[in-house]
mmCIF file of C-alpha atoms and ligand atoms in Angstrom:
data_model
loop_
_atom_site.group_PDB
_atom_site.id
_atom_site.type_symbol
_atom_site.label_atom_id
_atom_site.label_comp_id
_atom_site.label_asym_id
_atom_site.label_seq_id
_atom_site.Cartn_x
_atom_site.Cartn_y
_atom_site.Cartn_z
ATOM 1 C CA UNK A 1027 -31.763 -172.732 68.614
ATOM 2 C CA UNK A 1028 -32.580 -171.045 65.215
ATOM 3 C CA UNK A 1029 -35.245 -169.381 64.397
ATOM 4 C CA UNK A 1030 -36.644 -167.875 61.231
ATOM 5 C CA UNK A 1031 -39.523 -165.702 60.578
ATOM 6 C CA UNK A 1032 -41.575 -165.618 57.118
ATOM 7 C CA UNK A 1033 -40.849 -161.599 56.906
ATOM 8 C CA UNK A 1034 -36.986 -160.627 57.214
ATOM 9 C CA UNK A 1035 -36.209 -157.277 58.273
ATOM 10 C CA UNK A 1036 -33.240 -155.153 58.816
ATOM 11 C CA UNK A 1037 -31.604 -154.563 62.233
ATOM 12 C CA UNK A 1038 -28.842 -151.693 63.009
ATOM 13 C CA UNK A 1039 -26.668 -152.147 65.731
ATOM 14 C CA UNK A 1040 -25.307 -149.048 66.858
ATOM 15 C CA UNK A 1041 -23.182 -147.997 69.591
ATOM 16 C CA UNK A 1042 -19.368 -147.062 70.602
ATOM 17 C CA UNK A 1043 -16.034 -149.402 70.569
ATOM 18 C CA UNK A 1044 -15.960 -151.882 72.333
ATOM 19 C CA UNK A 1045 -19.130 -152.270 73.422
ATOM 20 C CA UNK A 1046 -19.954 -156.064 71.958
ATOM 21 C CA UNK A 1047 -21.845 -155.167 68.412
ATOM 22 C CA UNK A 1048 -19.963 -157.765 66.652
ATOM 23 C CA UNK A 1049 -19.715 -160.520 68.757
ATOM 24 C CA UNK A 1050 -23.848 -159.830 69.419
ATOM 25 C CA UNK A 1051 -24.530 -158.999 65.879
ATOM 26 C CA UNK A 1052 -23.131 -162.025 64.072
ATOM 27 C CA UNK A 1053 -24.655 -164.287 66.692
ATOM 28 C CA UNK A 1054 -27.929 -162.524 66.206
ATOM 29 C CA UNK A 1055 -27.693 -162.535 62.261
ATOM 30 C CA UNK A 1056 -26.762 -166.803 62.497
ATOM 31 C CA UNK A 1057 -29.722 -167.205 64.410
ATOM 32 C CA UNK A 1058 -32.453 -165.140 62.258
ATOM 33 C CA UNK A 1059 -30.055 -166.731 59.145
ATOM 34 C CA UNK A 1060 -29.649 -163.263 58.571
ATOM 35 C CA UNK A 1061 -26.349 -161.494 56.864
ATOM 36 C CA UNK A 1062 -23.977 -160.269 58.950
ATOM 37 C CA UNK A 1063 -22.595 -156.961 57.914
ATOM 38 C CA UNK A 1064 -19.797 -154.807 59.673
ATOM 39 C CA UNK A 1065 -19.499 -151.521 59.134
ATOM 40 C CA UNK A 1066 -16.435 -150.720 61.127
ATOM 41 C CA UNK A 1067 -14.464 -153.556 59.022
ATOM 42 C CA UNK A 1068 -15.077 -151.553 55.778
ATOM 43 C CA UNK A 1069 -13.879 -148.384 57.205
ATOM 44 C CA UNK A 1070 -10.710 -150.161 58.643
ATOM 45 C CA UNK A 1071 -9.923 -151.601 55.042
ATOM 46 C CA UNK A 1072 -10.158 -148.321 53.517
ATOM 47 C CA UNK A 1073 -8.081 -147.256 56.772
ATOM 48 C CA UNK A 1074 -5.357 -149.854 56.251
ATOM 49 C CA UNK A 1075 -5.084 -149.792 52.375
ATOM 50 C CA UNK A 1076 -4.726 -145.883 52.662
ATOM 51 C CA UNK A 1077 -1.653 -146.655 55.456
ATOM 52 C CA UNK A 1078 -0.245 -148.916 53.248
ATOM 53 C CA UNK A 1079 -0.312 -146.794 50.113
ATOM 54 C CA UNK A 1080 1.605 -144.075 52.485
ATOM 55 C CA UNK A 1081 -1.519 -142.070 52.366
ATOM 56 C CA UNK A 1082 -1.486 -139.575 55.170
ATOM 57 C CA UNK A 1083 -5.085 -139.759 57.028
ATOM 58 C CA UNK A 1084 -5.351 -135.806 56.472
ATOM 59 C CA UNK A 1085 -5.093 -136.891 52.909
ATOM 60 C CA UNK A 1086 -9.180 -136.378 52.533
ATOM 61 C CA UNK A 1087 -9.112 -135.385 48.607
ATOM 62 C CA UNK A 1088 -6.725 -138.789 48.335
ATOM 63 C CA UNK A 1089 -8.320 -141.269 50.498
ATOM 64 C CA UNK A 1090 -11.508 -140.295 49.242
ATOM 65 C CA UNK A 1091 -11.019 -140.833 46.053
ATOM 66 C CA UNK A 1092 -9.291 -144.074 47.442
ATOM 67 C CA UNK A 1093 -12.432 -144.816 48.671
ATOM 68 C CA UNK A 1094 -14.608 -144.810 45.977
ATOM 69 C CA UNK A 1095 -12.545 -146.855 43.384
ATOM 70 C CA UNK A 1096 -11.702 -149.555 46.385
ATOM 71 C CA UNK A 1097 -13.276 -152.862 45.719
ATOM 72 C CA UNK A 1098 -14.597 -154.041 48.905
ATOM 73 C CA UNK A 1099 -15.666 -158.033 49.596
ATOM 74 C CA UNK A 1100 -17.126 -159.011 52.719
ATOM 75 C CA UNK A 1101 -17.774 -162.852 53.142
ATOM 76 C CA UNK A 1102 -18.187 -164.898 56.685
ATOM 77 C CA UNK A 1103 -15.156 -166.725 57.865
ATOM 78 C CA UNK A 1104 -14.227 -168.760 60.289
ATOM 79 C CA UNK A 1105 -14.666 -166.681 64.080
ATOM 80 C CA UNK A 1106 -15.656 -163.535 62.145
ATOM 81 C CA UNK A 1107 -15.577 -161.653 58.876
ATOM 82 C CA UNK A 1108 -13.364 -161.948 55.895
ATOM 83 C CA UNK A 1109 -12.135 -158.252 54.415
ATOM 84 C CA UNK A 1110 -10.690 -158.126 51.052
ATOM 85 C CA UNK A 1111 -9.781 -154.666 49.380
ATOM 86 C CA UNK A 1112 -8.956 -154.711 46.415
ATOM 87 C CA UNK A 1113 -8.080 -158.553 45.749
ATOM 88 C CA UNK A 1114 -5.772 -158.264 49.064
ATOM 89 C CA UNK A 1115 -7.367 -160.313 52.110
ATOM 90 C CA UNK A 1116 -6.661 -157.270 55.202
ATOM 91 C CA UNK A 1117 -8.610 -159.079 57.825
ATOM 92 C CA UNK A 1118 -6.032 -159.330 60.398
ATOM 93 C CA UNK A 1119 -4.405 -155.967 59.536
ATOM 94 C CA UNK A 1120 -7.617 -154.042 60.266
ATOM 95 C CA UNK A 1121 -7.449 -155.268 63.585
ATOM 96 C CA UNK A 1122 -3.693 -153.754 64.089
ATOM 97 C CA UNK A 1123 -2.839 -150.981 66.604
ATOM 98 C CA UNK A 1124 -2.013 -148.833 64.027
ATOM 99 C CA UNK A 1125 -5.581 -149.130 62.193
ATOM 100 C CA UNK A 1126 -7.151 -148.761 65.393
ATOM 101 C CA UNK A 1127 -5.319 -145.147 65.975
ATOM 102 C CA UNK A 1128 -6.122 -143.694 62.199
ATOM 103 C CA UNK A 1129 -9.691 -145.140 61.890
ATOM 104 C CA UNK A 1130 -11.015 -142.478 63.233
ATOM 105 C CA UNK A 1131 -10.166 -139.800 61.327
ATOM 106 C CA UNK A 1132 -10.840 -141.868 58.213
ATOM 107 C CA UNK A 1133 -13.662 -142.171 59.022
ATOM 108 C CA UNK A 1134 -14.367 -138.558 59.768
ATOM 109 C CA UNK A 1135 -14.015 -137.981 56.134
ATOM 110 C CA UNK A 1136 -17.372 -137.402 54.044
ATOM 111 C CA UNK A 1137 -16.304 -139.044 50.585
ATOM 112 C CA UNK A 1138 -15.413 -142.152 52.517
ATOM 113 C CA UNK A 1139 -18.816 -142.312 54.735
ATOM 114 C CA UNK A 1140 -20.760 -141.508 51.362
ATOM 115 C CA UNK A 1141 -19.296 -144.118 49.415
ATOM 116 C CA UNK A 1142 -19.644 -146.373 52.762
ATOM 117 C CA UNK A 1143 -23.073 -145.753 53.232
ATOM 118 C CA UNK A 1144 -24.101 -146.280 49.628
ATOM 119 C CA UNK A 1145 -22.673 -149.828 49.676
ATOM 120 C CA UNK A 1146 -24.054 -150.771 53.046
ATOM 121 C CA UNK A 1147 -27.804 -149.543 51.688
ATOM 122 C CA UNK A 1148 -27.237 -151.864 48.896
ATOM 123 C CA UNK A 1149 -26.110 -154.653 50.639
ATOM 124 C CA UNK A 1150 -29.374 -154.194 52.958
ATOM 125 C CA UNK A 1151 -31.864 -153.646 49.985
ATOM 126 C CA UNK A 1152 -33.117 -157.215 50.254
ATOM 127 C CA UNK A 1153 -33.959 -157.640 53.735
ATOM 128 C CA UNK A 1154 -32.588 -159.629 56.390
ATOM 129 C CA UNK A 1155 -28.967 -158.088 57.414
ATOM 130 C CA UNK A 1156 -28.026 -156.974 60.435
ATOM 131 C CA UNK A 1157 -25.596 -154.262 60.705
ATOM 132 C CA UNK A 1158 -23.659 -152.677 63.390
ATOM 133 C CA UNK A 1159 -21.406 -149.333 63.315
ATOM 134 C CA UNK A 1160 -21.615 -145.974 64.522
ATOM 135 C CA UNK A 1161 -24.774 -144.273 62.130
ATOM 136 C CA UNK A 1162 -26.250 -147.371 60.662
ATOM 137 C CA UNK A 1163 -30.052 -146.562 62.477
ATOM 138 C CA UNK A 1164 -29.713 -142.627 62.533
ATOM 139 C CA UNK A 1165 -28.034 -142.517 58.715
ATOM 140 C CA UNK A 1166 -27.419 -145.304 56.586
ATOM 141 C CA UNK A 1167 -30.984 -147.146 57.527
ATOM 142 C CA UNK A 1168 -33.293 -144.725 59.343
ATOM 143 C CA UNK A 1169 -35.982 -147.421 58.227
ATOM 144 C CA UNK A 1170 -34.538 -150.476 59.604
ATOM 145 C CA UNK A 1171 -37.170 -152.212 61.372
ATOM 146 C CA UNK A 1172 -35.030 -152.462 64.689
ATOM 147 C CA UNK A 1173 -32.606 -150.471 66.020
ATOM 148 C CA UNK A 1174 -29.948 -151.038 68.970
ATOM 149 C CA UNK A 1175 -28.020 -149.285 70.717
ATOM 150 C CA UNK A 1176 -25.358 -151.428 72.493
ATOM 151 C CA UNK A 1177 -22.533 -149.995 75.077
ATOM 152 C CA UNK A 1178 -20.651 -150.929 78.022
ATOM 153 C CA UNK A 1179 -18.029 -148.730 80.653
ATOM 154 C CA UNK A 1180 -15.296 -147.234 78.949
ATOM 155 C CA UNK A 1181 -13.144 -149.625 81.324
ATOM 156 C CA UNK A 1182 -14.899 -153.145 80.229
ATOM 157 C CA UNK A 1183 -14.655 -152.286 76.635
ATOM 158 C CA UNK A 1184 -10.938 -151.287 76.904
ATOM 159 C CA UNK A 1185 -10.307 -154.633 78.378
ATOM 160 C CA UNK A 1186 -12.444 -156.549 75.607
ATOM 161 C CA UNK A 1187 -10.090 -154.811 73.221
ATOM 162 C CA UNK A 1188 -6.979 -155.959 75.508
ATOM 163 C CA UNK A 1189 -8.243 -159.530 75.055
ATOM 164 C CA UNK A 1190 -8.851 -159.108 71.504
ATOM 165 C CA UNK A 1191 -5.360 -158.247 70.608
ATOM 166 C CA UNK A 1192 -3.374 -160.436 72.980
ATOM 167 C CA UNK A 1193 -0.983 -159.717 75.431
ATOM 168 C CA UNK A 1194 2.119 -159.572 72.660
ATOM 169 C CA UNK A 1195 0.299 -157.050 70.669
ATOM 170 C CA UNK A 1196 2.958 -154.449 72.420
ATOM 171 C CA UNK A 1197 -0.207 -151.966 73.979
ATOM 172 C CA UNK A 1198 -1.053 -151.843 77.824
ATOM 173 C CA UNK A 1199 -4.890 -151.609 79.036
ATOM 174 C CA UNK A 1200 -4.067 -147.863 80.309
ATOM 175 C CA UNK A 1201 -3.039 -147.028 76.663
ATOM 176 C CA UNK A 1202 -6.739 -148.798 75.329
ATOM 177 C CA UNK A 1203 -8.237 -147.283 77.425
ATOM 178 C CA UNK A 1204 -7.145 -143.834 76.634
ATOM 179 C CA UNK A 1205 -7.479 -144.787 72.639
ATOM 180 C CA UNK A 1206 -11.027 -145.850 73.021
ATOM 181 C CA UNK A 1207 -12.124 -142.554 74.962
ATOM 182 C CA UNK A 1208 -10.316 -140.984 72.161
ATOM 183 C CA UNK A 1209 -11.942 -142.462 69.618
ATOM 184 C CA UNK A 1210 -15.213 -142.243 71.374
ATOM 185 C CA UNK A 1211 -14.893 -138.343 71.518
ATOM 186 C CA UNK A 1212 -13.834 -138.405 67.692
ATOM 187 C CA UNK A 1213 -16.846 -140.403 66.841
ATOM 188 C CA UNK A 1214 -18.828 -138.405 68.866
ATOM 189 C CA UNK A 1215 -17.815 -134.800 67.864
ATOM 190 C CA UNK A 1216 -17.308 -135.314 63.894
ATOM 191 C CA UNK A 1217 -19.510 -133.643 61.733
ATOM 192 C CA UNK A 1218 -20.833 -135.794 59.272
ATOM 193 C CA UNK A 1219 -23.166 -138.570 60.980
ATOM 194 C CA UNK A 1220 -21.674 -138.898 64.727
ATOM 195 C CA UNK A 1221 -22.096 -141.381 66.669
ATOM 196 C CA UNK A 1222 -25.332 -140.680 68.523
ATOM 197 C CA UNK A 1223 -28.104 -142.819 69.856
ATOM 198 C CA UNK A 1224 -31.414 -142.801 67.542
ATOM 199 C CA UNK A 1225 -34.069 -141.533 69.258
ATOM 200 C CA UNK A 1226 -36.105 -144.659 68.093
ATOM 201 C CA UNK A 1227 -33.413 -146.824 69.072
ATOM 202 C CA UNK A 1228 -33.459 -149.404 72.132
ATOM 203 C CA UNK A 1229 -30.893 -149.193 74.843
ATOM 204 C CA UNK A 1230 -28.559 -151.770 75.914
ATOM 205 C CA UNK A 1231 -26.006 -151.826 78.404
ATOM 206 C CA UNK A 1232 -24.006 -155.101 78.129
ATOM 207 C CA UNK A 1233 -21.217 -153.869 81.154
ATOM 208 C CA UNK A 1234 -21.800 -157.302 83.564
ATOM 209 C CA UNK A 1235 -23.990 -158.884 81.042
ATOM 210 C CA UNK A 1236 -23.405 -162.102 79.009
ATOM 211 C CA UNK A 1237 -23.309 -162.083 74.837
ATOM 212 C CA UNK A 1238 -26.148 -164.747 75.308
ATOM 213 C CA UNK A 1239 -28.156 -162.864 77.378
ATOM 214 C CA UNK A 1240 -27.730 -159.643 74.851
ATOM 215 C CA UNK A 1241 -28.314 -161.834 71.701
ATOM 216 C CA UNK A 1242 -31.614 -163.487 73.177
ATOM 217 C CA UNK A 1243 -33.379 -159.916 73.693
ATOM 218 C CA UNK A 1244 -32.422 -158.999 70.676
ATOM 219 C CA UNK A 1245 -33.235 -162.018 68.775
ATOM 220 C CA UNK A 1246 -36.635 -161.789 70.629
ATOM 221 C CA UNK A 1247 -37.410 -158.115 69.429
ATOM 222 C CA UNK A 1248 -36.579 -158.826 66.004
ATOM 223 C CA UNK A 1249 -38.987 -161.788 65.931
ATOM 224 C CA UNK A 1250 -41.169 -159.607 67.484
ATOM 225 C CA UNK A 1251 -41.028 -157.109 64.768
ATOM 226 C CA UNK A 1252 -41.074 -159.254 62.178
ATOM 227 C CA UNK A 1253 -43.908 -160.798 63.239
ATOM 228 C CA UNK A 1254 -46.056 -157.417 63.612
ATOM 229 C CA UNK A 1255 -45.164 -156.519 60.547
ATOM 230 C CA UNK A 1256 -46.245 -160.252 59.270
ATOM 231 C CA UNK A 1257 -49.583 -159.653 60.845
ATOM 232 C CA UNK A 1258 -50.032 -156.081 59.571
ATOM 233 C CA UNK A 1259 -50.165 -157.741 55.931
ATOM 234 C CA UNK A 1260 -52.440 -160.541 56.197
HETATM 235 O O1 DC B 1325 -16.631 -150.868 65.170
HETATM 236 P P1 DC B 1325 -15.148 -150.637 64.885
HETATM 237 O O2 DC B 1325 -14.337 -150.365 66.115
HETATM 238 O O3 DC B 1325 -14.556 -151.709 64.043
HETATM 239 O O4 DC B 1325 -15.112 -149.291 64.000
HETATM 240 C C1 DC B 1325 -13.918 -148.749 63.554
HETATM 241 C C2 DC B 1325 -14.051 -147.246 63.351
HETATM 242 O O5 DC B 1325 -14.891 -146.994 62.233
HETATM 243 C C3 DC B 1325 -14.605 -146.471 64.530
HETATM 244 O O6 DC B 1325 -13.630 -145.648 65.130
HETATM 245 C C4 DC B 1325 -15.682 -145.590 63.961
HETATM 246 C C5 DC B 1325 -15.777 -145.933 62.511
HETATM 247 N N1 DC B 1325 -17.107 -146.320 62.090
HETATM 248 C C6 DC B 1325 -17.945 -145.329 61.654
HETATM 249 O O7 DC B 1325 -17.578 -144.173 61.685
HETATM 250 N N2 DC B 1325 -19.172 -145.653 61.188
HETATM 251 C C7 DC B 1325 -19.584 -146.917 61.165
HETATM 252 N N3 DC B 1325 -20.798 -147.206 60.684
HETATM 253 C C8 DC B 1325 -18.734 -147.955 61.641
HETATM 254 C C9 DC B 1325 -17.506 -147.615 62.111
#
């Protein structure tokens, strides 16, 4: 069922790799007919366009200024959303093995997650997006009107990445596995907005737990907060 409120508000989705945010998020935004955004997909596009210009992800003086003059287009497509970087569609590359291994550092660099963060606020300004990533509640929208933060074991999100990829994509589950703890100690430890849960942030584990069952309590406590908020201005 969908369901609409008269007041939209923002929601961040927060939480580590792997843990479900965009599978729950889009579901959650089609149902509130919110936008979907996705953070992670705009630092894999600077990611993969920085790879393919044989940028070297120490490069941080290059790929930031990368960065800033990429042109970055995110529209909904068919089972998820379309990237395009600079007039060059990179959805399916951002999702390669060899993204998923320099994202990280990428991302660790503070021209990149400046420039990121200043488009994301814009593309929130009016209401009614929901946005997952890594800072998006503690950094990019400390206001948003709800805040999540989603995980799951290390082990079940290594094997949702595992399915993701296919069996052909060449990388074992021991190997995810290992790359997801890595990148969940990278995203952890790097200086500029970590990945941290926001003190004013809900909790949810999704290890054993349907997407439905995620997306209804979330879809409930954004109704919920839209509707308090409705209520405090009548
Ligand atoms: O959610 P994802 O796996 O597509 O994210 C890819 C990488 O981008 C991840 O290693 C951390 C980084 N990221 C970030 O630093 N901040 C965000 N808001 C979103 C993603």
């Amino acid at each position: 069922m969908n369901q609409q409120s008269t007041h939209r508000i923002n929601i961040a989705i927060d939480g580590p790799a792997g843990a479900g945010k965009s599978t729950v998020a889009r579901h959650v935004a089609s149902r509130l007919h919110y936008i979907y955004v996705d953070t992670g997909a705009m630092y894999r596009a600077v990611t993969s366009i920085a790879l393919d210009r044989g940028l070297s992800p120490d490069d941080e003086a290059g790929i930031g200024q990368l960065a800033h003059a990429l042109d970055l287009a995110l529209s909904p497509g068919e089972g998820g959303q379309k990237v395009i970087a600079d007039g060059v569609d990179v959805t399916a590359r951002i999702r390669t093995h060899e993204v998923n291994r320099n994202v990280s550092r990428v991302s660790a660099i503070g021209a990149v997650r400046s420039r990121m963060a200043d488009l994301q606020r814009r593309m929130a300004q009016a209401k009614g997006v929901v946005m997952d990533g890594r800072d998006i509640g503690t950094h990019v929208l400390p206001d948003a009107e709800l805040k999540v933060f989603l995980t799951a074991s290390p082990r079940e999100r290594a094997l949702r990445r595992y399915r993701e990829l296919g069996e052909g994509a060449g990388v074992t589950l021991e190997q995810l596995e290992r790359d997801i703890a890595e990148r969940d100690r990278m995203d952890r430890e790097r200086d500029i907005a970590p990945l941290v849960q926001a003190p004013d942030a809900r909790l949810i584990d999704s290890t054993g737990r349907s997407i439905e069952e995620v997306v209804d309590e979330i879809v409930a406590w954004g109704l919920a907060a839209a509707s308090t908020i409705s209520a405090g201005e009548t």
